[in-house]
mmCIF file of C-alpha atoms and ligand atoms in Angstrom:
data_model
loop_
_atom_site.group_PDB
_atom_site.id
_atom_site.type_symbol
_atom_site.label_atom_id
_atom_site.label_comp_id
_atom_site.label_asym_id
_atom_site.label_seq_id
_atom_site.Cartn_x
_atom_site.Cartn_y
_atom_site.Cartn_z
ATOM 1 C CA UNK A 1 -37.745 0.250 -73.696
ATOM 2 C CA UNK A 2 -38.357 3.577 -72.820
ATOM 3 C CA UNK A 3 -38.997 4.522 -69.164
ATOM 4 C CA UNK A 4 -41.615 7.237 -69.939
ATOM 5 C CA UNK A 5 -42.604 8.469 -67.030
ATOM 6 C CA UNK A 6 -40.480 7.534 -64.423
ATOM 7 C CA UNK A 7 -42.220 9.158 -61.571
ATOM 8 C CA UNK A 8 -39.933 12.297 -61.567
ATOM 9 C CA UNK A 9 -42.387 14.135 -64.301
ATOM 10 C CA UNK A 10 -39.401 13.293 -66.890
ATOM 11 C CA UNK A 11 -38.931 11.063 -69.234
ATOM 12 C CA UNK A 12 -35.787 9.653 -69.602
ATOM 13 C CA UNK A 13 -34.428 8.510 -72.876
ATOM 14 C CA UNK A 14 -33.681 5.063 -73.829
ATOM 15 C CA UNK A 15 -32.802 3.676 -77.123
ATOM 16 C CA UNK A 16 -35.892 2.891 -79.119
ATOM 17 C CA UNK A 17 -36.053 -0.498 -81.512
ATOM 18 C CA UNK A 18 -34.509 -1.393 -84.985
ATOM 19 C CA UNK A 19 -37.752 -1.658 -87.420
ATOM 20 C CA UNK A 20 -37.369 -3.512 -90.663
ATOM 21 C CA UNK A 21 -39.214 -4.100 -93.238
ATOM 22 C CA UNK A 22 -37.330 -7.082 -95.430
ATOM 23 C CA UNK A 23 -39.113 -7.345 -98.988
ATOM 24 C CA UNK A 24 -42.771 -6.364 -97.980
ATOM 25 C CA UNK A 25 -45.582 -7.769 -99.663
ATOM 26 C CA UNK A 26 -49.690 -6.497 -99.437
ATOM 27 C CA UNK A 27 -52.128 -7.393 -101.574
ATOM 28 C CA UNK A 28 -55.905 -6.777 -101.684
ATOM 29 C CA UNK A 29 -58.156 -9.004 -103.731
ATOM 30 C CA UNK A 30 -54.710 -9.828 -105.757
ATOM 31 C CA UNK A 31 -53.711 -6.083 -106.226
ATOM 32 C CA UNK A 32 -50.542 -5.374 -104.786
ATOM 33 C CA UNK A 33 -50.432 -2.636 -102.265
ATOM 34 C CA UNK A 34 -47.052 -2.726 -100.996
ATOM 35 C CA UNK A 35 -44.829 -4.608 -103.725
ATOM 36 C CA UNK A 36 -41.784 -5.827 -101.959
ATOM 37 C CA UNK A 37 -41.237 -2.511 -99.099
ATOM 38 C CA UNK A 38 -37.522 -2.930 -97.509
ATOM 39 C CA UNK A 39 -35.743 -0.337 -94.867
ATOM 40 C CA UNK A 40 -34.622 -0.570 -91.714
ATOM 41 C CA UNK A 41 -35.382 2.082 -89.210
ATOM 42 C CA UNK A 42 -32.512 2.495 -86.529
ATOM 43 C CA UNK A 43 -33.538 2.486 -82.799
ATOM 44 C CA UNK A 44 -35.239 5.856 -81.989
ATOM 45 C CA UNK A 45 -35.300 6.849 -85.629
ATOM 46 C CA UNK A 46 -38.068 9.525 -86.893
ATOM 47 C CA UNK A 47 -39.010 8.470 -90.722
ATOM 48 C CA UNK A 48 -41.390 9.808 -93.185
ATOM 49 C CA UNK A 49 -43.406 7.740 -95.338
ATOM 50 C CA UNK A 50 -43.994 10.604 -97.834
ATOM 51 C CA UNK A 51 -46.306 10.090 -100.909
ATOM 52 C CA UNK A 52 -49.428 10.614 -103.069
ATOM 53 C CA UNK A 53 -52.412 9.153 -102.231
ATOM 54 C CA UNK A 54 -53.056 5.180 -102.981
ATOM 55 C CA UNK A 55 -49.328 4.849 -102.721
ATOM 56 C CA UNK A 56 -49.595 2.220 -99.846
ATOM 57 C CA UNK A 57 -48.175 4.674 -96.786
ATOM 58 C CA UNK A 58 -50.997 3.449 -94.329
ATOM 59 C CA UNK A 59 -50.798 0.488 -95.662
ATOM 60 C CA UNK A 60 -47.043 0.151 -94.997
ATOM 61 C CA UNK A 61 -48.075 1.266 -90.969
ATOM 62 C CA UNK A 62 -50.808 -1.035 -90.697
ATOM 63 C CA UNK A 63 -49.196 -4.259 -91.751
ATOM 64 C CA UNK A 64 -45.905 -2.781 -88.939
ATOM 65 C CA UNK A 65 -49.080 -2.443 -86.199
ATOM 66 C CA UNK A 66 -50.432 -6.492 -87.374
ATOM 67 C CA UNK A 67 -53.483 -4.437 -88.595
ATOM 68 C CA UNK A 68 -53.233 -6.386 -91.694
ATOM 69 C CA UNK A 69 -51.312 -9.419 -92.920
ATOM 70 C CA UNK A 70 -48.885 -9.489 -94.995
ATOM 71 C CA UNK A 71 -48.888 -11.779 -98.372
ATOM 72 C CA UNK A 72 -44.746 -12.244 -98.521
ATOM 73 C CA UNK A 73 -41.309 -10.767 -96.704
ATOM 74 C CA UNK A 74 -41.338 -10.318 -93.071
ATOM 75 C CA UNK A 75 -41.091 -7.557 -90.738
ATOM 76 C CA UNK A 76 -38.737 -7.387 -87.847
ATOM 77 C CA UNK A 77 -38.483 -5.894 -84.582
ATOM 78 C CA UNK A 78 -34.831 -5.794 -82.920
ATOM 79 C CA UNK A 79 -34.350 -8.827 -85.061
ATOM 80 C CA UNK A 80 -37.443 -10.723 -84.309
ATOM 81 C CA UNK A 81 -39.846 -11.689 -86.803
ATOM 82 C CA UNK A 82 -42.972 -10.364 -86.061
ATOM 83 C CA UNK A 83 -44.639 -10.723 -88.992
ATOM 84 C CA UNK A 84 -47.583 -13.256 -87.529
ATOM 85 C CA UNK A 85 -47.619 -11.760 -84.468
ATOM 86 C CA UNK A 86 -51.278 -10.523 -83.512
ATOM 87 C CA UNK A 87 -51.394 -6.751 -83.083
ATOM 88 C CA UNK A 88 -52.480 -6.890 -79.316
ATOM 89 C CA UNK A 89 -48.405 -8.843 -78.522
ATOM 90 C CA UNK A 90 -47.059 -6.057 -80.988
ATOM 91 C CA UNK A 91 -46.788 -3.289 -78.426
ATOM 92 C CA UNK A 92 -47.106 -0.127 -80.784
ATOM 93 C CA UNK A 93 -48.801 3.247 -80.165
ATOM 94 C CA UNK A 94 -50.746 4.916 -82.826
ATOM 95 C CA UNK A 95 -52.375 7.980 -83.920
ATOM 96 C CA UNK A 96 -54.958 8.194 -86.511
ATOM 97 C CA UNK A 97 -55.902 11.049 -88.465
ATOM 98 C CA UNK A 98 -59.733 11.268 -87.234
ATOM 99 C CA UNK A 99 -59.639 12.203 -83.631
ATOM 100 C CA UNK A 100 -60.751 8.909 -82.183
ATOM 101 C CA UNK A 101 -61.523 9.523 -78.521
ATOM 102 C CA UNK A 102 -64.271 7.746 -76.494
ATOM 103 C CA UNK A 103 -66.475 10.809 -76.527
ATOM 104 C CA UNK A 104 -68.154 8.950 -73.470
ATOM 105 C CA UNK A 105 -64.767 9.278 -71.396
ATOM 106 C CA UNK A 106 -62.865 12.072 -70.009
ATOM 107 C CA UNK A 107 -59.371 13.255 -71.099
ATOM 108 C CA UNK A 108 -58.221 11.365 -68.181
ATOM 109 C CA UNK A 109 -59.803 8.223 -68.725
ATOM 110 C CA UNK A 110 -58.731 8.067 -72.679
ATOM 111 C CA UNK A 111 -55.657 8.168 -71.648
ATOM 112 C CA UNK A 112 -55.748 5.312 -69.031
ATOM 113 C CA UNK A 113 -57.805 3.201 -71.446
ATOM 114 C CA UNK A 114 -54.686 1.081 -72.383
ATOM 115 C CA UNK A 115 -53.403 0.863 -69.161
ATOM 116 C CA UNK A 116 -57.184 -0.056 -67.641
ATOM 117 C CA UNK A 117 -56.804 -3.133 -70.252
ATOM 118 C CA UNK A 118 -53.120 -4.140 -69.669
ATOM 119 C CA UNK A 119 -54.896 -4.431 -65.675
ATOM 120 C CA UNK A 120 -52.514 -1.811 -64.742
ATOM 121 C CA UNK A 121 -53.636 -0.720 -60.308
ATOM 122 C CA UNK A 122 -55.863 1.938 -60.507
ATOM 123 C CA UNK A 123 -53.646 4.416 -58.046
ATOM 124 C CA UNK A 124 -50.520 3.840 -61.053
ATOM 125 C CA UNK A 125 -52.627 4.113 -63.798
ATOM 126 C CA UNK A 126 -54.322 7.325 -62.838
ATOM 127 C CA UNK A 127 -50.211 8.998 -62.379
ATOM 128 C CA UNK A 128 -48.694 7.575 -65.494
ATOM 129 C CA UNK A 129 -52.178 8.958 -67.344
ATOM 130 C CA UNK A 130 -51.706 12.144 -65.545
ATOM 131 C CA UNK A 131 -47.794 12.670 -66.306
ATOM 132 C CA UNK A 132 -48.816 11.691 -69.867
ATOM 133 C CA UNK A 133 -51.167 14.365 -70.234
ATOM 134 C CA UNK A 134 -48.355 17.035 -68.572
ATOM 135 C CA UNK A 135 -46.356 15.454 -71.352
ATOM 136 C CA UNK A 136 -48.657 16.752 -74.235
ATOM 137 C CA UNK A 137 -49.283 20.131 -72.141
ATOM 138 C CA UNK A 138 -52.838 19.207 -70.941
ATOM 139 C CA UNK A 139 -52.698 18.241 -67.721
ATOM 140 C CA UNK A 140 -55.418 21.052 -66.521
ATOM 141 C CA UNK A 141 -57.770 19.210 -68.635
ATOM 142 C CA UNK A 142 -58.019 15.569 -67.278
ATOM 143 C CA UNK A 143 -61.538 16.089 -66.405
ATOM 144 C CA UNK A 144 -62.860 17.076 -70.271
ATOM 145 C CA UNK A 145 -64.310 15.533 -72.581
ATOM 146 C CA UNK A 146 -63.601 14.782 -76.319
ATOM 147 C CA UNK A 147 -66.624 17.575 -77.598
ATOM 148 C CA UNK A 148 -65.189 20.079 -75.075
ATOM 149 C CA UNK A 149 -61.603 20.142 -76.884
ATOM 150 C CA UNK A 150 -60.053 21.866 -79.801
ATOM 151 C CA UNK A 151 -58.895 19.456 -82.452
ATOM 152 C CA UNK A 152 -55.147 20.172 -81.564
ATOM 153 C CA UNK A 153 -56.348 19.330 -78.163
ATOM 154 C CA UNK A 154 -58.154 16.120 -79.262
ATOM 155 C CA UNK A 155 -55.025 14.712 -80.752
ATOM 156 C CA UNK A 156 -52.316 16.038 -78.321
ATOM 157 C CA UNK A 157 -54.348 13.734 -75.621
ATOM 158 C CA UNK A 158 -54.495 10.741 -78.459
ATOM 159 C CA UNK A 159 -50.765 11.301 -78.483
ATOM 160 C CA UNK A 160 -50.460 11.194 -74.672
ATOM 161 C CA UNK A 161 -53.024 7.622 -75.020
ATOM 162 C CA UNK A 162 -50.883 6.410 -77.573
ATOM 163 C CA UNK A 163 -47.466 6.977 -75.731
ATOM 164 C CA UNK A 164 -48.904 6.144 -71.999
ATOM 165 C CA UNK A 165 -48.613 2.118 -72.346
ATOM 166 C CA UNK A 166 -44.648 2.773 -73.237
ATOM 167 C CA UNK A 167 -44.963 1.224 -76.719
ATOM 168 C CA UNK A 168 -41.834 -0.288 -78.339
ATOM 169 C CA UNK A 169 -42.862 1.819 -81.390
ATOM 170 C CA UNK A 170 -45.155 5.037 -82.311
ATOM 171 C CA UNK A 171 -47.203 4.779 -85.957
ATOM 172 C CA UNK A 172 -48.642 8.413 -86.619
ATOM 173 C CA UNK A 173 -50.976 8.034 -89.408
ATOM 174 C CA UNK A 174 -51.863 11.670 -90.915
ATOM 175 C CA UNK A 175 -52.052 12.938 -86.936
ATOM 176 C CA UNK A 176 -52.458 16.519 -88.020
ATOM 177 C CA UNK A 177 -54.486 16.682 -91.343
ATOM 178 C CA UNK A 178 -57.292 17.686 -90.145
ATOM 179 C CA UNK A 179 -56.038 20.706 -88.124
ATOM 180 C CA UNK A 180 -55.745 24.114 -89.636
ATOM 181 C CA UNK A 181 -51.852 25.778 -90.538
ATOM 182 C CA UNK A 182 -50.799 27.250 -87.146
ATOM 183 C CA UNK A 183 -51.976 24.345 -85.088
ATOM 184 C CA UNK A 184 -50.173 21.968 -87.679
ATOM 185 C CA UNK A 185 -46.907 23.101 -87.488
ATOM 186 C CA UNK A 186 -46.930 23.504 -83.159
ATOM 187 C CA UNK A 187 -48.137 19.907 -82.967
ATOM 188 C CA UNK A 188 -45.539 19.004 -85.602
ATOM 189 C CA UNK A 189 -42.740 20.434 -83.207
ATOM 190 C CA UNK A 190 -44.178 18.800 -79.797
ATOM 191 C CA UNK A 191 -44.433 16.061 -81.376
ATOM 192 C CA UNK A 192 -40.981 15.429 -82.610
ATOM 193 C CA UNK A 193 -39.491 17.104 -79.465
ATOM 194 C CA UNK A 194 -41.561 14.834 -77.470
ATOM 195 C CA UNK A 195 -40.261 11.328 -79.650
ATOM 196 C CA UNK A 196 -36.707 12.391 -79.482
ATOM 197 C CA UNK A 197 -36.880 13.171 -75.368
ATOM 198 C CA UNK A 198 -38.811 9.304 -75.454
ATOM 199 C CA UNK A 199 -35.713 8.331 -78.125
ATOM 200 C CA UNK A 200 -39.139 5.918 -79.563
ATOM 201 C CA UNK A 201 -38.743 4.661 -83.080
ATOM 202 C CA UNK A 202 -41.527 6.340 -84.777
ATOM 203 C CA UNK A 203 -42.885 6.053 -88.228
ATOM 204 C CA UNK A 204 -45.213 9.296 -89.569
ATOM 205 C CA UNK A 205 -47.276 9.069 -92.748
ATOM 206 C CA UNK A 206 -47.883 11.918 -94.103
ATOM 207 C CA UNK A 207 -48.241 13.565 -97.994
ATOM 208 C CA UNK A 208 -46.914 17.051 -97.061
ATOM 209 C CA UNK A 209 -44.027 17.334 -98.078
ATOM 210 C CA UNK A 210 -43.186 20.285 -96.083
ATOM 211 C CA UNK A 211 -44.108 18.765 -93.032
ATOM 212 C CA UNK A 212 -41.702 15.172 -93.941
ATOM 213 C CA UNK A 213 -38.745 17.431 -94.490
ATOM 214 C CA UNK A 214 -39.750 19.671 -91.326
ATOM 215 C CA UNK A 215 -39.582 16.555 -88.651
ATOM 216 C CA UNK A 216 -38.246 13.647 -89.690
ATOM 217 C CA UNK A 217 -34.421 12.199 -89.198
ATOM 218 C CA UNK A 218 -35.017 10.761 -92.707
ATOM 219 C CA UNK A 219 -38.036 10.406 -95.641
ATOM 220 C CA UNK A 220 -38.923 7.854 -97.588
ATOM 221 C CA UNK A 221 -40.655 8.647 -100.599
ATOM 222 C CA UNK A 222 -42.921 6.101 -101.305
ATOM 223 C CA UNK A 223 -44.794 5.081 -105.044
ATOM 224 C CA UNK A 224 -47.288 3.029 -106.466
ATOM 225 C CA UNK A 225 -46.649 0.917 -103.455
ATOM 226 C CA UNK A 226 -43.046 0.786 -102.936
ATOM 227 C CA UNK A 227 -39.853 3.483 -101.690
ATOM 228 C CA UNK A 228 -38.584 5.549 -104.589
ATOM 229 C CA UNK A 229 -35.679 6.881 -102.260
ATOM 230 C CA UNK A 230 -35.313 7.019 -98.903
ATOM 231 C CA UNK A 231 -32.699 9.753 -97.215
ATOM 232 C CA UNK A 232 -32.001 12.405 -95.191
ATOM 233 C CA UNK A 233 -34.688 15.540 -96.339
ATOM 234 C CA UNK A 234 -31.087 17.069 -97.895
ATOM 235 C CA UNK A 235 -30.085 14.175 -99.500
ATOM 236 C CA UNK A 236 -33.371 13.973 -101.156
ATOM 237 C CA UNK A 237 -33.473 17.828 -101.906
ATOM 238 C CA UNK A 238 -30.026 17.831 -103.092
ATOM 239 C CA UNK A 239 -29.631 14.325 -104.819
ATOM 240 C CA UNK A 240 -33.107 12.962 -105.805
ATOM 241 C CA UNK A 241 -32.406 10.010 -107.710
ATOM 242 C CA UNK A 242 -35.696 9.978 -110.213
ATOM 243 C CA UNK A 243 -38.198 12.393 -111.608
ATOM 244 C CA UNK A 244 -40.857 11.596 -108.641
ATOM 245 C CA UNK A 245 -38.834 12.719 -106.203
ATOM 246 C CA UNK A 246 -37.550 15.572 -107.738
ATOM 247 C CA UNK A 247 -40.656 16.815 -108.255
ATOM 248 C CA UNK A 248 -42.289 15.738 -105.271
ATOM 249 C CA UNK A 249 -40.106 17.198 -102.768
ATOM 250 C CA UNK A 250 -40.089 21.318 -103.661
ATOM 251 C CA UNK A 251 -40.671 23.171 -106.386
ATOM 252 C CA UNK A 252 -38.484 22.086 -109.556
ATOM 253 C CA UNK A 253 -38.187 23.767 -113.226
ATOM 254 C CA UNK A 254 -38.245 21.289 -115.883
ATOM 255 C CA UNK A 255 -35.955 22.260 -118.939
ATOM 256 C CA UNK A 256 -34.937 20.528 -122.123
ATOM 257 C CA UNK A 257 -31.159 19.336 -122.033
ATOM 258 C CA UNK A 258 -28.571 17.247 -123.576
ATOM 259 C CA UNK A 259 -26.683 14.592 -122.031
ATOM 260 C CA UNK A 260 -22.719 14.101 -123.197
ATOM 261 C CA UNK A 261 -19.996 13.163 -121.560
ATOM 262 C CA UNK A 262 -21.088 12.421 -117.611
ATOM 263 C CA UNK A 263 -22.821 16.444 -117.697
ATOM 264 C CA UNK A 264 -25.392 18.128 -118.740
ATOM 265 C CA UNK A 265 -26.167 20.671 -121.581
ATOM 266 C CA UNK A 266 -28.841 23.243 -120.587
ATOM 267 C CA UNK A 267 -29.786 26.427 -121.302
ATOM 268 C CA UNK A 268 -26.542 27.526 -122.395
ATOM 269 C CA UNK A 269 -24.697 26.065 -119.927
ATOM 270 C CA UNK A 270 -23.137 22.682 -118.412
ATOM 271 C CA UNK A 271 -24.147 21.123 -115.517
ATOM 272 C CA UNK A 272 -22.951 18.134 -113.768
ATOM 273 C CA UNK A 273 -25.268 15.156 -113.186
ATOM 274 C CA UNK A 274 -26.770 13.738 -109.756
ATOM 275 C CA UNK A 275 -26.338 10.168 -111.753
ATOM 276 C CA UNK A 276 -23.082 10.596 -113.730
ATOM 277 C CA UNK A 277 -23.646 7.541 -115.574
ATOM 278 C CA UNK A 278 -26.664 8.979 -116.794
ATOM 279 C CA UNK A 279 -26.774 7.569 -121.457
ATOM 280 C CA UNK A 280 -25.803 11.028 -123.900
ATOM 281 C CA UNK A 281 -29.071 12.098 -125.822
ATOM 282 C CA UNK A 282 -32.107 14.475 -124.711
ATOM 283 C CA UNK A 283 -33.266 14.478 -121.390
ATOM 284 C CA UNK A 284 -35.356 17.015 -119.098
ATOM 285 C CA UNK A 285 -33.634 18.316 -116.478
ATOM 286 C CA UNK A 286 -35.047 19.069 -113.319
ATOM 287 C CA UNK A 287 -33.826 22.746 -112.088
ATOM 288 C CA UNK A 288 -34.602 24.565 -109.026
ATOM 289 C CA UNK A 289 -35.977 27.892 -107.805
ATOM 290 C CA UNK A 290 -32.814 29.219 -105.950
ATOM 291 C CA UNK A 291 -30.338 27.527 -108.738
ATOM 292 C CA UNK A 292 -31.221 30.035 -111.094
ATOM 293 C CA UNK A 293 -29.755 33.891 -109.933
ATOM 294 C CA UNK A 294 -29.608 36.963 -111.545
ATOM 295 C CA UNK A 295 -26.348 37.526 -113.050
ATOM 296 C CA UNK A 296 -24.670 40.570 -114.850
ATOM 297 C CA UNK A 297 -23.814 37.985 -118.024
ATOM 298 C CA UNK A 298 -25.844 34.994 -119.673
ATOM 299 C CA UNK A 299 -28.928 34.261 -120.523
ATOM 300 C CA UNK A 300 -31.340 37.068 -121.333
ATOM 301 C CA UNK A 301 -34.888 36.801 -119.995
ATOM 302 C CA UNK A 302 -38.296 39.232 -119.426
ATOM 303 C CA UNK A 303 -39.441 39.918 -115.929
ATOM 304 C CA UNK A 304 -42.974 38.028 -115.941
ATOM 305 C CA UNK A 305 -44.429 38.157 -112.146
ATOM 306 C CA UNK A 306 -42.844 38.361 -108.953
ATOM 307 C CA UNK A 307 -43.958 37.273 -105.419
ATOM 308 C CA UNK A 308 -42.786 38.410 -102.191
ATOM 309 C CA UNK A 309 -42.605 35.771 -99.390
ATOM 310 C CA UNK A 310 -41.195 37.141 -96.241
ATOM 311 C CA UNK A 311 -37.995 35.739 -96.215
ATOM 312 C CA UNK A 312 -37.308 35.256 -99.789
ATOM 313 C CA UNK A 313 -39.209 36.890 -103.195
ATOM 314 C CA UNK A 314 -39.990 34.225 -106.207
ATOM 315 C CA UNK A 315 -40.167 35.375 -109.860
ATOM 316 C CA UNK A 316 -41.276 33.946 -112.865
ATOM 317 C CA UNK A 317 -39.340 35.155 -115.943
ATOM 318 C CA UNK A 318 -39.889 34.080 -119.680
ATOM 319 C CA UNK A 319 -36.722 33.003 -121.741
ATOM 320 C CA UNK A 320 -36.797 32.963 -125.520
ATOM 321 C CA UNK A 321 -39.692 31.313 -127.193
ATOM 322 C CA UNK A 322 -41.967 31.147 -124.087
ATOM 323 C CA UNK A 323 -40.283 28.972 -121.940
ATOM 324 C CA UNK A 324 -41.394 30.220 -118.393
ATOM 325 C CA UNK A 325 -38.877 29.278 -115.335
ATOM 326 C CA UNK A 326 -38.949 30.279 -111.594
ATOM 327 C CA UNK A 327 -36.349 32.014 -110.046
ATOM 328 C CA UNK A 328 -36.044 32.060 -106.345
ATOM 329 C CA UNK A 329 -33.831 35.144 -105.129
ATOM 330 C CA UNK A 330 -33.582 37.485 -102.277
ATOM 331 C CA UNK A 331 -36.183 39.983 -101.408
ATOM 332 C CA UNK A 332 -33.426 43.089 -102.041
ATOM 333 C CA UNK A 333 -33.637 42.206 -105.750
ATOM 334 C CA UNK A 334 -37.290 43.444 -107.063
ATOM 335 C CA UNK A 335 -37.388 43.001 -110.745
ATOM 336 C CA UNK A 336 -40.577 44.686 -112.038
ATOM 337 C CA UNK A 337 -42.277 43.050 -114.780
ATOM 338 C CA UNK A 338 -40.961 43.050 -118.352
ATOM 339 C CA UNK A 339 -37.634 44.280 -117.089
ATOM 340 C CA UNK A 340 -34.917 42.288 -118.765
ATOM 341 C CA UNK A 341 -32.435 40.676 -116.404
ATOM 342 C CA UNK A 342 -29.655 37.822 -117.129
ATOM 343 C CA UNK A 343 -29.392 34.811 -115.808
ATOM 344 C CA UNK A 344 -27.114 31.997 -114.577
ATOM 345 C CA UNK A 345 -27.363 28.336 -113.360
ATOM 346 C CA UNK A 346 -25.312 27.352 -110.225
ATOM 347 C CA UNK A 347 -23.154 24.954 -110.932
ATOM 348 C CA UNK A 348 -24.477 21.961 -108.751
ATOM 349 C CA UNK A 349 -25.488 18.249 -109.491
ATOM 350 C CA UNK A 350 -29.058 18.130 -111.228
ATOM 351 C CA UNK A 351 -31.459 15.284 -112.004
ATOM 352 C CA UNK A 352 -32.763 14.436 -115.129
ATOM 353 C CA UNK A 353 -35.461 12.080 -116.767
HETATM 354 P P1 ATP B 401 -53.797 8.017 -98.759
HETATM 355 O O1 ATP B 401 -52.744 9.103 -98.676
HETATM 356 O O2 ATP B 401 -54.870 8.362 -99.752
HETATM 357 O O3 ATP B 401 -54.319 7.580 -97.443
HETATM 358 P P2 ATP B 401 -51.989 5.724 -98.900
HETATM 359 O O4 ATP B 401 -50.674 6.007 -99.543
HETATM 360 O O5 ATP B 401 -52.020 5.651 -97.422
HETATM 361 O O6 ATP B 401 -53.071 6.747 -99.464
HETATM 362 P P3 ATP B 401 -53.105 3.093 -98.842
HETATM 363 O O7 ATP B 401 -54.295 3.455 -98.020
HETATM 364 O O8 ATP B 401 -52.017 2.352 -98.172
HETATM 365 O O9 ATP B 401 -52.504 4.378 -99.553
HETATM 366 O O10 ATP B 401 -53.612 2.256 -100.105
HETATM 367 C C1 ATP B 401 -52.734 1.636 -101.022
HETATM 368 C C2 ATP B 401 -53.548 0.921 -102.082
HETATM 369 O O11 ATP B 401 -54.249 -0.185 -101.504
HETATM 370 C C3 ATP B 401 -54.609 1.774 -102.740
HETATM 371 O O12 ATP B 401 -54.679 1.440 -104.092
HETATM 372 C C4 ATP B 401 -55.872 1.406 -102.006
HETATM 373 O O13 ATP B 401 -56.992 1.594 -102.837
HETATM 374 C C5 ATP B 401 -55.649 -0.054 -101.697
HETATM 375 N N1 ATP B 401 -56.319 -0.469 -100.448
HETATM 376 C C6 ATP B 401 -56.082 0.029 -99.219
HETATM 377 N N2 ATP B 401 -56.843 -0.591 -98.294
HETATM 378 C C7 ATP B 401 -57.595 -1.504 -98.971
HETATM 379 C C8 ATP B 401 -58.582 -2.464 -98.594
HETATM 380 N N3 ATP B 401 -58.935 -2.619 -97.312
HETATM 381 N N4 ATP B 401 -59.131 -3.214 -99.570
HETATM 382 C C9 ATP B 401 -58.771 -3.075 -100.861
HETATM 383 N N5 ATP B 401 -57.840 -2.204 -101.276
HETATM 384 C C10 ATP B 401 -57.260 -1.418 -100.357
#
């Protein structure tokens, strides 16, 4: 595993572990939590468990930590079955979304809690503590405590607790919920720079979207207690295979089409299919923001609103009978509202229900 502090201040990589989940069951009181969960996460892997709430993401990471039982399937770690394994002999780091330091401890001593029960010497848990906290950026603050931290603070040094005992696998559960934009998205960052330096097998729950595509190496979009689709964040952007995802991962216009012939009929034009093999008749297809331009010919439409967004500038234009679709674009094109512009689909893939 991991050497994560080998003395010189660096960490130096080492392939993480293979994580499966083979046909996961979870139920509580006979309701099924998790209804049959398989993927494999390669060794040093980053992956999302994206989803609304009740969907079973933390209860997915708890059964992985042997925080609960599970009812059916196993889980396996490099191979090994460790689905009866107690959690103490499963040798995983986690973060939880409250900040859940001793508040009678220092910085210093949080962090060496794990090592003070593994009977680690007192002289080589103090340095591996200390190196973790450089780690996370807080070294200066060893001698704190929890009420004299920022949030970001409080969970940079549960990172550096989680991470100090070398576990075989790190389980974020919401780490940075409660911690306001700015703060989110730095943590976000260290963190992932910080697993990919460690090369640690990590598994993040989150239901942020945003934040799933933003860090991990792949997402799996979890519902009503199983994985919809798991993929790269493209692969899901570009190709999600149902509804849910489609609409769960970015912003999608839904549109009234006919299916004939392996494409699409919509709005005038035709459009090939994600799914190919997708039965003729009515569907609604799913089509996004910056697949819709402005176009000198095709289909008329009144300027509604438009929103500038730094980068880019989203407008909402009404076509025919009241049918209102977004258009993303770029911020040198500023329809004003009621202006009438044309418009044109892009000729990629879509997904319909
Ligand atoms: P959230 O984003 O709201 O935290 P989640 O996707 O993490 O949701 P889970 O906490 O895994 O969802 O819950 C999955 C389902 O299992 C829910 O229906 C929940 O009510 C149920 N559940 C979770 N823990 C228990 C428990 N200890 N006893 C009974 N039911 C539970």
């Amino acid at each position: 595993m991991t050497q994560l502090l080998a003395g010189t201040g660096a960490p130096t990589t080492n392939a993480g572990v293979t994580v499966q989940f083979d046909s996961v069951v979870k139920e509580y009181s006979g309701q099924r939590a998790l209804t049959g969960v398989s993927f494999t996460a390669q060794p040093g892997e980053f992956i999302a468990l994206l989803g609304p709430s009740g969907c079973g993401k933390t209860t997915a990471l708890r059964c992985l930590a042997g925080l609960e039982e599970i009812d059916d399937g196993r889980i396996l770690l490099d191979g090994d079955d460790v689905s009866t394994v107690p959690a103490n002999k499963r040798d995983m780091g986690m973060v939880f979304q409250s900040y859940s330091l001793f508040p009678h401890l220092t910085t210093g001593q949080n962090v060496e809690f794990g090592l003070r029960m593994r009977k680690v010497a007192a002289d080589d848990r103090r340095r591996r503590a200390r190196e973790a906290l450089e780690m996370v950026g807080l070294g200066h603050l060893e001698g704190r405590y929890a009420h004299q931290l920022s949030g970001g603070q409080q969970q940079r040094v549960a990172l550096a607790r989680a991470l100090v005992t070398e576990p075989r696998v790190l389980l974020l559960d919401e780490p940075l919920s409660a911690l306001d934009a700015k703060v989110r998205v730095q943590l976000r960052d260290e963190i992932r720079r910080i697993q990919s330096d460690l090369g640690i097998t990590t598994l993040f729950v989150t239901h942020d979207q945003e934040e799933a595509l933003a860090v991990a190496d792949r997402v799996a979009v979890m519902k009503a207690g199983n994985i919809e689709q798991i993929g790269t964040p493209e692969e899901l952007y570009v190709q999600p295979r149902s509804a849910f995802v489609a609409e769960f991962i970015g912003l999608s216009n839904r549109v009234d089409g006919i299916v004939s012939g392996g494409a699409v009929e919509v709005l005038g034009q035709r459009l090939p299919l994600v799914d190919p093999t997708t039965a003729d008749g009515a569907v609604r297809v799913f089509l996004r923001p910056e697949n819709i331009e402005f176009a000198a010919d095709g289909l008329e439409a009144t300027v509604v609103t438009t929103s500038f967004l730094g980068s880019l500038r989203r407008t909402t234009v009404r076509v025919g009978d009241g049918l209102l679709l977004s258009v993303q674009h770029s911020v040198s094109d500023q329809p004003a509202p009621g202006a009438v512009v044309r418009l044109a689909l892009r000729p990629v893939p879509v997904p319909v229900e």
